CSV table of C-alpha atoms in Angstrom, one decimal:
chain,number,residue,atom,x,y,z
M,1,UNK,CA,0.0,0.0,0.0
M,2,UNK,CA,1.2,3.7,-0.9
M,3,UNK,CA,2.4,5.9,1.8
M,4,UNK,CA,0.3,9.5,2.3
M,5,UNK,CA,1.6,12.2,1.9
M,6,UNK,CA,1.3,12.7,5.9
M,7,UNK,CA,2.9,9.8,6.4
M,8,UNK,CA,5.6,10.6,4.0
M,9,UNK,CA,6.0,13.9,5.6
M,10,UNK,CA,6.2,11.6,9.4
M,11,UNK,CA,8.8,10.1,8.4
M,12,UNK,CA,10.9,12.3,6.9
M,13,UNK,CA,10.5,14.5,9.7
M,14,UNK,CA,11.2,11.4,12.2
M,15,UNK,CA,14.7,10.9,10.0
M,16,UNK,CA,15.9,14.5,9.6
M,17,UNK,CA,15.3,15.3,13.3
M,18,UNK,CA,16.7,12.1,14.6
M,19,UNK,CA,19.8,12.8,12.7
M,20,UNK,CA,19.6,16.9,13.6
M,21,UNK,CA,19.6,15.8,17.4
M,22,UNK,CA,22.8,13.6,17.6
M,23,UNK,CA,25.0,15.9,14.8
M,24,UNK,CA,23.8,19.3,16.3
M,25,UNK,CA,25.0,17.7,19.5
M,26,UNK,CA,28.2,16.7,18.0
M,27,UNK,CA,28.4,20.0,16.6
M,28,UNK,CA,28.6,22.1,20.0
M,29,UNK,CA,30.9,19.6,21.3
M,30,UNK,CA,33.7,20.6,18.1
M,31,UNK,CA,33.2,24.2,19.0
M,32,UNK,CA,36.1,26.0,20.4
M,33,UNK,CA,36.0,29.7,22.9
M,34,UNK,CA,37.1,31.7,26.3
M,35,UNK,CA,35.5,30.7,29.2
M,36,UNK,CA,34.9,32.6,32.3
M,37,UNK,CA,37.0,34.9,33.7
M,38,UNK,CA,39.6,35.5,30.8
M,39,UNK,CA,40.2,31.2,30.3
M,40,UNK,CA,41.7,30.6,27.6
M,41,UNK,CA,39.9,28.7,24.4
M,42,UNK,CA,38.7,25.2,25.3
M,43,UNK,CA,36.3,22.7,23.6
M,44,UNK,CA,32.5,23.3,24.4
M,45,UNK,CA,32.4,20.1,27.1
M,46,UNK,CA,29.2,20.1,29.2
M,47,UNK,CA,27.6,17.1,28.7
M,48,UNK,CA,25.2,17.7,31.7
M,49,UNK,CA,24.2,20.8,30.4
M,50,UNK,CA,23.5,19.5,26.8
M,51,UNK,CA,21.4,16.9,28.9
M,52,UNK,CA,19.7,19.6,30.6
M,53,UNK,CA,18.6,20.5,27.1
M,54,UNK,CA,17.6,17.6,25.7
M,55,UNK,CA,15.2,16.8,28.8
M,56,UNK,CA,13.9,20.3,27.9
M,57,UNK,CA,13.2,19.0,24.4
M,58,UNK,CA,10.9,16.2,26.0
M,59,UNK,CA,9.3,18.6,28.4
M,60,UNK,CA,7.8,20.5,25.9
M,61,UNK,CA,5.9,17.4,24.6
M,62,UNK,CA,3.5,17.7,27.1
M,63,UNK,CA,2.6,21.4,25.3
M,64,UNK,CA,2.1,19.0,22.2
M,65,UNK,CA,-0.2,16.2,24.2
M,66,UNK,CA,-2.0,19.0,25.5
M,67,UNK,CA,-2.8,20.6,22.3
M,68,UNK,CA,-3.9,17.9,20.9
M,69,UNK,CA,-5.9,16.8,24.0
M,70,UNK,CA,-7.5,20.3,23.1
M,71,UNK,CA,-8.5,19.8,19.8
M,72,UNK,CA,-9.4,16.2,20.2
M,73,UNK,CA,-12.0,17.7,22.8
M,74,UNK,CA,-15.8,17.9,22.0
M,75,UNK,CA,-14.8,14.8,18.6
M,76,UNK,CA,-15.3,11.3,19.2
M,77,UNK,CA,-11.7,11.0,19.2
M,78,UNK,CA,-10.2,11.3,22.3
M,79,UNK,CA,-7.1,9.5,21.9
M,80,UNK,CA,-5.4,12.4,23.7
M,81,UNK,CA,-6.6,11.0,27.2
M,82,UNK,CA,-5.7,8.1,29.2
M,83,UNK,CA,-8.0,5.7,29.8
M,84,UNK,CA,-7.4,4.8,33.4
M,85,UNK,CA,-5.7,7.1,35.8
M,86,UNK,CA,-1.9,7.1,37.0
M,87,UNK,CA,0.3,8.6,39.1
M,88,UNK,CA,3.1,10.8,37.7
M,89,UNK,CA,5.7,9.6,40.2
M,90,UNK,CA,5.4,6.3,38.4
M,91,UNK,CA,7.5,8.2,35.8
M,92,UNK,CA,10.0,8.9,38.3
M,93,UNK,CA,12.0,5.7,37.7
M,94,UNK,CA,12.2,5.7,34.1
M,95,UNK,CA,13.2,9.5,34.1
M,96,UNK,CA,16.4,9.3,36.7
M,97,UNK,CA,17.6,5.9,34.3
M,98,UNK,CA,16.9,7.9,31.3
M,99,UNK,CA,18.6,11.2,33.2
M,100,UNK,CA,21.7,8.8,34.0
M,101,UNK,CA,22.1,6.9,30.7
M,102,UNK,CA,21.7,9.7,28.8
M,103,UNK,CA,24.1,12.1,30.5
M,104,UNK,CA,26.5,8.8,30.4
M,105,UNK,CA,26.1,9.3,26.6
M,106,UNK,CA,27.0,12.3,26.5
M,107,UNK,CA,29.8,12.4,27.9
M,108,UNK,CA,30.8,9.8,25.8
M,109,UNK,CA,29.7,11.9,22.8
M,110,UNK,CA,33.0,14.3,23.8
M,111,UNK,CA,35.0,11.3,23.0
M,112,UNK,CA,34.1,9.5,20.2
M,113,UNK,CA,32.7,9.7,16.7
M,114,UNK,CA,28.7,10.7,16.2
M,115,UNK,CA,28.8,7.5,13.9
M,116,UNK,CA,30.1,5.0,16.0
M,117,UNK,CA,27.8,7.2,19.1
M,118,UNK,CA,25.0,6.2,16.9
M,119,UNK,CA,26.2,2.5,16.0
M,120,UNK,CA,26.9,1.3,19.9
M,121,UNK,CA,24.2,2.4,20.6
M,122,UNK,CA,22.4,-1.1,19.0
M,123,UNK,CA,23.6,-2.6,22.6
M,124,UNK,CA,20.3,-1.8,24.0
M,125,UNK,CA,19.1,-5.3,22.3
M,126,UNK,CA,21.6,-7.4,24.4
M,127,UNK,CA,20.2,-6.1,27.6
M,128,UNK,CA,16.8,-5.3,26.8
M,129,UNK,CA,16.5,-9.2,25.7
M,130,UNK,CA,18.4,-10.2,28.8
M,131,UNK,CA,16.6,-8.6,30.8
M,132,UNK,CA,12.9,-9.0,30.0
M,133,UNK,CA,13.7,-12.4,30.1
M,134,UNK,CA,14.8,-12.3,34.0
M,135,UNK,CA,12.4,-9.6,35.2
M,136,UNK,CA,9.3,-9.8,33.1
M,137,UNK,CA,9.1,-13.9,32.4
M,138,UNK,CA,9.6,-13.7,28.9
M,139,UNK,CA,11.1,-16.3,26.6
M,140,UNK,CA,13.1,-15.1,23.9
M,141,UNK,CA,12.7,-17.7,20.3
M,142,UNK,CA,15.7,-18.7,19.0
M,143,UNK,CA,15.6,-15.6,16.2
M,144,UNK,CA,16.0,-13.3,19.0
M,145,UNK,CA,19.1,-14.7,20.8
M,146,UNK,CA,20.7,-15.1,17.1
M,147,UNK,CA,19.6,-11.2,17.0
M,148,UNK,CA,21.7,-10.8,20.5
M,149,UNK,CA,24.6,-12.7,19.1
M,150,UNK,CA,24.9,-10.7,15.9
M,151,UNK,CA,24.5,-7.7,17.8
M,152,UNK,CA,27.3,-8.5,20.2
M,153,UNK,CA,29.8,-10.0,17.1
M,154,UNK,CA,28.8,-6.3,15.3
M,155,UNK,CA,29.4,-3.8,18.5
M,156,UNK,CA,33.0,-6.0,18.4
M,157,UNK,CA,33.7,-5.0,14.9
M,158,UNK,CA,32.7,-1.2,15.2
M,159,UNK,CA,34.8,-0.9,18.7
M,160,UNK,CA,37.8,-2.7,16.7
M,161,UNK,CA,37.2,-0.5,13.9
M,162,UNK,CA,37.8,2.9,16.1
M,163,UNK,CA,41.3,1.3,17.7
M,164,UNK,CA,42.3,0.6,14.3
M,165,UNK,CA,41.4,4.6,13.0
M,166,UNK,CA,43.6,7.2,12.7
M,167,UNK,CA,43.2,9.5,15.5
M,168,UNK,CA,44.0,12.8,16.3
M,169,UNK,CA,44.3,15.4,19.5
M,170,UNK,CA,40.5,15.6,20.0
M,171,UNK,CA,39.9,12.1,20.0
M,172,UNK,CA,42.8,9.6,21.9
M,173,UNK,CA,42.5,6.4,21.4
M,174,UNK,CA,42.2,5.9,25.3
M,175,UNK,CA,39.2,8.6,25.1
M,176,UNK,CA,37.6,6.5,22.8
M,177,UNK,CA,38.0,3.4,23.9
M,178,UNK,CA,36.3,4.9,27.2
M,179,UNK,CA,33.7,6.8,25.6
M,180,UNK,CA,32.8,3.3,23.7
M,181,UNK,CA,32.5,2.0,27.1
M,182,UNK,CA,30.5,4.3,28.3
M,183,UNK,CA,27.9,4.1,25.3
M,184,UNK,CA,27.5,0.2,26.4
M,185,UNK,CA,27.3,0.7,30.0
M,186,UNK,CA,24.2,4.0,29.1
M,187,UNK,CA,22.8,1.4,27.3
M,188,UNK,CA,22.2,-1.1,30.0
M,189,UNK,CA,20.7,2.1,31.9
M,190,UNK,CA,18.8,2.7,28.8
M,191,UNK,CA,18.0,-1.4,29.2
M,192,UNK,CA,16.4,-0.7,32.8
M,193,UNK,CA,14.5,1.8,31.7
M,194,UNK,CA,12.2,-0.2,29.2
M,195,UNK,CA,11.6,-2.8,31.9
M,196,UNK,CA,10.4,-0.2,34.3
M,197,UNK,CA,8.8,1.1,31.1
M,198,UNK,CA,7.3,-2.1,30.2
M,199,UNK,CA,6.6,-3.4,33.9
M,200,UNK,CA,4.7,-0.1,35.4
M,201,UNK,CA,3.5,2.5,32.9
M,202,UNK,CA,2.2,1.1,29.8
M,203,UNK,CA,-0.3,-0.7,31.7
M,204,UNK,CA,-1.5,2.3,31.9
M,205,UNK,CA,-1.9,3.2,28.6
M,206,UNK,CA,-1.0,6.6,29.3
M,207,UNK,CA,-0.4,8.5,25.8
M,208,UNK,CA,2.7,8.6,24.8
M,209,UNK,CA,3.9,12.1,24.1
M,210,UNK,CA,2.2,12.7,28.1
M,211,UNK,CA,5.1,10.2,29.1
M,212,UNK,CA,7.6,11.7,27.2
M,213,UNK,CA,6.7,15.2,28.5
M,214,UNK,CA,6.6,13.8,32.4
M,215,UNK,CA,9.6,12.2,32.1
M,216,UNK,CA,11.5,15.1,30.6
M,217,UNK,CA,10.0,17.3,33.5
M,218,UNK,CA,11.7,15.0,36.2
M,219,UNK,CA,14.5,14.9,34.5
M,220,UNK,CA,14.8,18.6,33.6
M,221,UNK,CA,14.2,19.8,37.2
M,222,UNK,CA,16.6,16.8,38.7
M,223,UNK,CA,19.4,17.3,36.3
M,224,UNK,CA,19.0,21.2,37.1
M,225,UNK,CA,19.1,20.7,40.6
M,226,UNK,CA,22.2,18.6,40.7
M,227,UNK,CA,24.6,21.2,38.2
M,228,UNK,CA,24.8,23.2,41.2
M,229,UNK,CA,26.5,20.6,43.3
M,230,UNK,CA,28.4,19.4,40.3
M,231,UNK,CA,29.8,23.1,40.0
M,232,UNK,CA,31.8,22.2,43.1
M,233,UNK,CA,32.7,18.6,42.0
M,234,UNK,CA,36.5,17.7,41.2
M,235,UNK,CA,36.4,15.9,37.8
M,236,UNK,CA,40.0,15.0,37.6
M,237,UNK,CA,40.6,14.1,33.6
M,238,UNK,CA,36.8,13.8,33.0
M,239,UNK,CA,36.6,17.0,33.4
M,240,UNK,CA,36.2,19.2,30.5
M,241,UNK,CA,36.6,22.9,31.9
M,242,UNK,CA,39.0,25.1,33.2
M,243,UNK,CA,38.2,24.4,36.5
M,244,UNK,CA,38.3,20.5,36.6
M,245,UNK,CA,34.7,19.9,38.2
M,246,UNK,CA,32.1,17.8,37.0
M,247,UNK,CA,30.4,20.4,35.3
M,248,UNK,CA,30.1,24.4,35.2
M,249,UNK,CA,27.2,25.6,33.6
M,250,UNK,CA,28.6,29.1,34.0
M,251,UNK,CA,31.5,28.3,31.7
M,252,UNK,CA,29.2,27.1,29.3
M,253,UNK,CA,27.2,30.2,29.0
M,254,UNK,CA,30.3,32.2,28.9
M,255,UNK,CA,31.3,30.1,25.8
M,256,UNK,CA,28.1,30.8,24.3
M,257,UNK,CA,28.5,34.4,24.8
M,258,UNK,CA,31.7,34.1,22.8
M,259,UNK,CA,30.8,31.7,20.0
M,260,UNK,CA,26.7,32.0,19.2
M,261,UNK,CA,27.0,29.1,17.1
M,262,UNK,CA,26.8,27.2,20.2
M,263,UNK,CA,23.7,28.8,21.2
M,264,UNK,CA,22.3,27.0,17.5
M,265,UNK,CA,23.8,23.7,17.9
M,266,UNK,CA,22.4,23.5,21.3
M,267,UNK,CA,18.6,24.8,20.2
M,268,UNK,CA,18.8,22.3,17.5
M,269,UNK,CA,19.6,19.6,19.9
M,270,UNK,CA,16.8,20.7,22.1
M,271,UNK,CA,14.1,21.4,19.3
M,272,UNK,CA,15.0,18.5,16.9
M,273,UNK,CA,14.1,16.1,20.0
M,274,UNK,CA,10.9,17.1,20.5
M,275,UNK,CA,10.0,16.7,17.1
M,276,UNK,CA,12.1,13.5,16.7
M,277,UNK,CA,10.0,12.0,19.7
M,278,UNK,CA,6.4,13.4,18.4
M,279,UNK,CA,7.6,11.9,14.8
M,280,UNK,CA,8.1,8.4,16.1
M,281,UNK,CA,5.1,8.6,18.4
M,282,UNK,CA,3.2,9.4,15.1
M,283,UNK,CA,5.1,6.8,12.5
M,284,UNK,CA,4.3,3.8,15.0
M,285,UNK,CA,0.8,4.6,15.0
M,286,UNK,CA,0.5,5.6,11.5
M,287,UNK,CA,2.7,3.3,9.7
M,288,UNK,CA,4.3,0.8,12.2
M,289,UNK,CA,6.7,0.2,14.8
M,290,UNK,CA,8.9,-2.0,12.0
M,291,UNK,CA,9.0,1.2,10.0
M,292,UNK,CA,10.2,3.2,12.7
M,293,UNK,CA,13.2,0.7,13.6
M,294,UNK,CA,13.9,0.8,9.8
M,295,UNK,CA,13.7,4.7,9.5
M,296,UNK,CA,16.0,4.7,12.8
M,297,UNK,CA,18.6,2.6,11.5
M,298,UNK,CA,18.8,5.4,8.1
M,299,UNK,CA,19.3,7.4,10.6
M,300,UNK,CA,23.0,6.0,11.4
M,301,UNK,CA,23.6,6.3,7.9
M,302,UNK,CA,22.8,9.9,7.4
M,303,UNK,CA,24.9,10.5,10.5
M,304,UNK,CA,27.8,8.8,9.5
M,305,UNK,CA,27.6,10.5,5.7
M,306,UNK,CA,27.9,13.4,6.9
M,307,UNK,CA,30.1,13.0,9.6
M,308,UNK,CA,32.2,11.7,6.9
M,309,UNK,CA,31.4,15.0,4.6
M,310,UNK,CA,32.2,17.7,6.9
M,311,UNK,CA,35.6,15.9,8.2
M,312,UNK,CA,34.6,14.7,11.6
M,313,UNK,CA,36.0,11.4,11.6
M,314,UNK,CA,37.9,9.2,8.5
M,315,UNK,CA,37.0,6.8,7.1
M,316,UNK,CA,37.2,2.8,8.0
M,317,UNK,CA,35.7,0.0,5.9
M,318,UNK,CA,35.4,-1.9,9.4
M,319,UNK,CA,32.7,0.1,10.5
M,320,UNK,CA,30.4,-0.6,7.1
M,321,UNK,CA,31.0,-4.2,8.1
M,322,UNK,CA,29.5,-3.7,11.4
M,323,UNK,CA,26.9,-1.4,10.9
M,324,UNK,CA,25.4,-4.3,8.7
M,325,UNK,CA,26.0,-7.0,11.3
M,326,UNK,CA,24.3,-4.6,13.5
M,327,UNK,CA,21.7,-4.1,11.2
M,328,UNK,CA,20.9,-7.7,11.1
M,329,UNK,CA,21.0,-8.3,14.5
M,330,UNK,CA,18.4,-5.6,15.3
M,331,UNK,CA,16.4,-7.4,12.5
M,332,UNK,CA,16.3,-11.1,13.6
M,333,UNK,CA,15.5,-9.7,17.2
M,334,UNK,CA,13.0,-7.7,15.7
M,335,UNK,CA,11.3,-10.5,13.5
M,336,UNK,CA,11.5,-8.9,10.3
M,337,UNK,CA,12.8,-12.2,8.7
M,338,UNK,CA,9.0,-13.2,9.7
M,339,UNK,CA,7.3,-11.4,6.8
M,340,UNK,CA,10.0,-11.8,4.4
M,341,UNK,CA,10.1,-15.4,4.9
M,342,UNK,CA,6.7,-16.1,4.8
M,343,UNK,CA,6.0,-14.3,1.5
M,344,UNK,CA,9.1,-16.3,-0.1
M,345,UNK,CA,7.7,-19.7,1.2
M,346,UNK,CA,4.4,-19.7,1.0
M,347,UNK,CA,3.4,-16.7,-1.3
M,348,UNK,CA,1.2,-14.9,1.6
M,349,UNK,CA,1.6,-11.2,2.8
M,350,UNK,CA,3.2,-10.7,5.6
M,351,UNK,CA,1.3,-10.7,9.3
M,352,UNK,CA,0.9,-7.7,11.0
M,353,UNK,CA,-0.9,-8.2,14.1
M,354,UNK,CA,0.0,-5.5,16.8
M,355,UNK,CA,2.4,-4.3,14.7
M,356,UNK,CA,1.1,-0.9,15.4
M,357,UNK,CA,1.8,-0.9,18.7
M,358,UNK,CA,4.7,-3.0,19.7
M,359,UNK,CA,7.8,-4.8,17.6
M,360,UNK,CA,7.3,-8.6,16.6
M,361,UNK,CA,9.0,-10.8,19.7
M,362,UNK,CA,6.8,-8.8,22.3
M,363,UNK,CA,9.9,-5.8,22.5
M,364,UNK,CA,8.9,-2.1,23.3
M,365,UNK,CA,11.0,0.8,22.1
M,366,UNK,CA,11.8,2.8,25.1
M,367,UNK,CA,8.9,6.0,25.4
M,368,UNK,CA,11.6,8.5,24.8
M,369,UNK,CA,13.5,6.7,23.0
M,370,UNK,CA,15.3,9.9,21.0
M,371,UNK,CA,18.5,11.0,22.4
């Protein structure tokens, strides 16, 4: 069946935002400028700050959920509301995993490519499967744990592909052999928060873009709250800023006040996720959840094409290979060797049942799953 031109227009918006968000974040980290009080030029590192932002992003999908609640009010369609009450502390566990996971990749970000950012990130499979299998009962077929497999044997080839690239005073290859470290750890983070996810709110069948919005609140007040005490923090080596602490926002503005570009990169990070996050909301409803996985996995590619066009990072023939083993892991997990093998065998279309609202194998995406 033809796509819409709505649904066209979802997911382009879903693939051009997605890619925005993790290249405009990229972006500020390349930048350059004087700090406070007459520091000399340093890299833009504030990966708690840029986190700041992108929860942010995710609070203002709640402005979305509630315009739409509004104009869904007084039609028969009131797909807007939840259908059974909840408490907005049940949020509260998802937001500080997705608050820690997502600060973790960030930080990481300051280390290593956007492409191979975007690539590690595919380890949210191993752990989700693992997982769901110990804490929610569920039993994995054998297409998912060759999914897992292939996942791991493709993480090995894209981490062996960044120790065998060139690289240069921005990125040592400790630095990126940590920041790779730190993408798979985030991603177990990521992996608890889809339980929780799985375990305590979608029972609830609370819309979606009202869970993204409630968990970026938590996390944008939390995260807030905790720069302060990270202004005082000694860093060592992690730190980025003149000071050595964890994190000074104050150096960060000061930055900003001396290179405005920042000021874009970081308002493209912030914008582009709440847009990525309504765009995904809207393709797995509209189109499916397959297509969003699909549409997510361009999404690496644009990254790394352009990463590769504006001379971010060189390129390795190592890290084709893996992104394909990756990509094949994600789709045995997945089941998208279901359809295809059942049209080649028995000349049927392919089932789609609750395809709309979860992946084949049982597997949620995580609600905010964006950063």
């Amino acid at each position: 069946m033809a796509w819409t031109k709505y649904q066209l227009f979802l997911a382009g918006l879903m693939l051009v935002t997605g890619s925005i968000n993790t290249l405009s974040a990229k972006w500020a980290d390349n930048f350059m400028a004087e700090g406070c009080r007459g520091s000399k030029e340093h890299s833009f590192q504030h990966p708690f700050l840029q986190a700041v932002g992108m929860f942010l992003g995710e609070f203002s999908c709640l402005a979305a959920f509630y315009l739409l609640r509004c104009r869904a009010t007084g039609q028969s369609d009131s797909s807007a509301d939840p259908q059974q009450p909840f408490n907005p502390l049940l949020f509260l566990p998802p937001a500080l995993c997705d608050m820690t996971g997502t600060s973790l990749m960030y930080v990481a970000l300051n280390m290593t490519s956007a492409s191979s950012f975007q690539m590690l990130r595919g380890a949210v499979i191993i752990f989700t499967g693992l997982f769901s299998v110990a804490f929610l009962g569920r039993r994995l077929v054998l297409s998912q744990w060759l999914g897992i497999l292939a996942t791991i044997a493709g993480l090995v080839v894209v981490g062996l592909a960044d120790l065998l690239s060139k690289h240069d005073s921005q990125h040592k290859l400790s630095e990126v052999i940590t920041g790779d470290l730190l993408i798979i750890m985030a991603q177990i983070i990521v992996a608890i928060q889809m339980v929780l996810e799985e375990k305590f709110v979608y029972k609830h069948n609370v819309h979606p873009l009202r869970a993204v919005g409630t968990e970026g609140l938590f996390g944008f007040v939390i995260l807030s709250l905790l720069l302060v005490p990270m202004y005082y923090i000694p860093a060592g080596s992690f730190s980025g800023n003149p000071r050595g602490t964890l994190e000074d926002a104050l150096d960060a503005f000061c930055q900003v006040g001396q290179q405005p570009l920042i000021a874009v990169a970081l308002l493209g990070n912030i914008s582009s996720i709440a847009f990525f996050n309504f765009a995904g909301i809207s393709v797995t409803k509209e189109l499916s959840a397959t297509t969003r996985m699909v549409l997510d996995s361009l999404r690496t590619v644009v990254i790394w094409a352009l990463s590769l066009a504006l001379g971010w990072e060189a390129f390795h023939a190592l890290q084709i290979l893996g992104f394909l083993i990756l990509l094949i892991g994600t789709a045995l997990y997945n089941g998208l060797h279901r359809p295809l093998l059942g049209r080649l065998s028995r000349g049927r279309p392919p089932v789609e049942e609750s395809e709309q609202e979860r992946l084949l194998g049982g597997t949620r995406t995580p609600i905010n799953d964006a950063s």
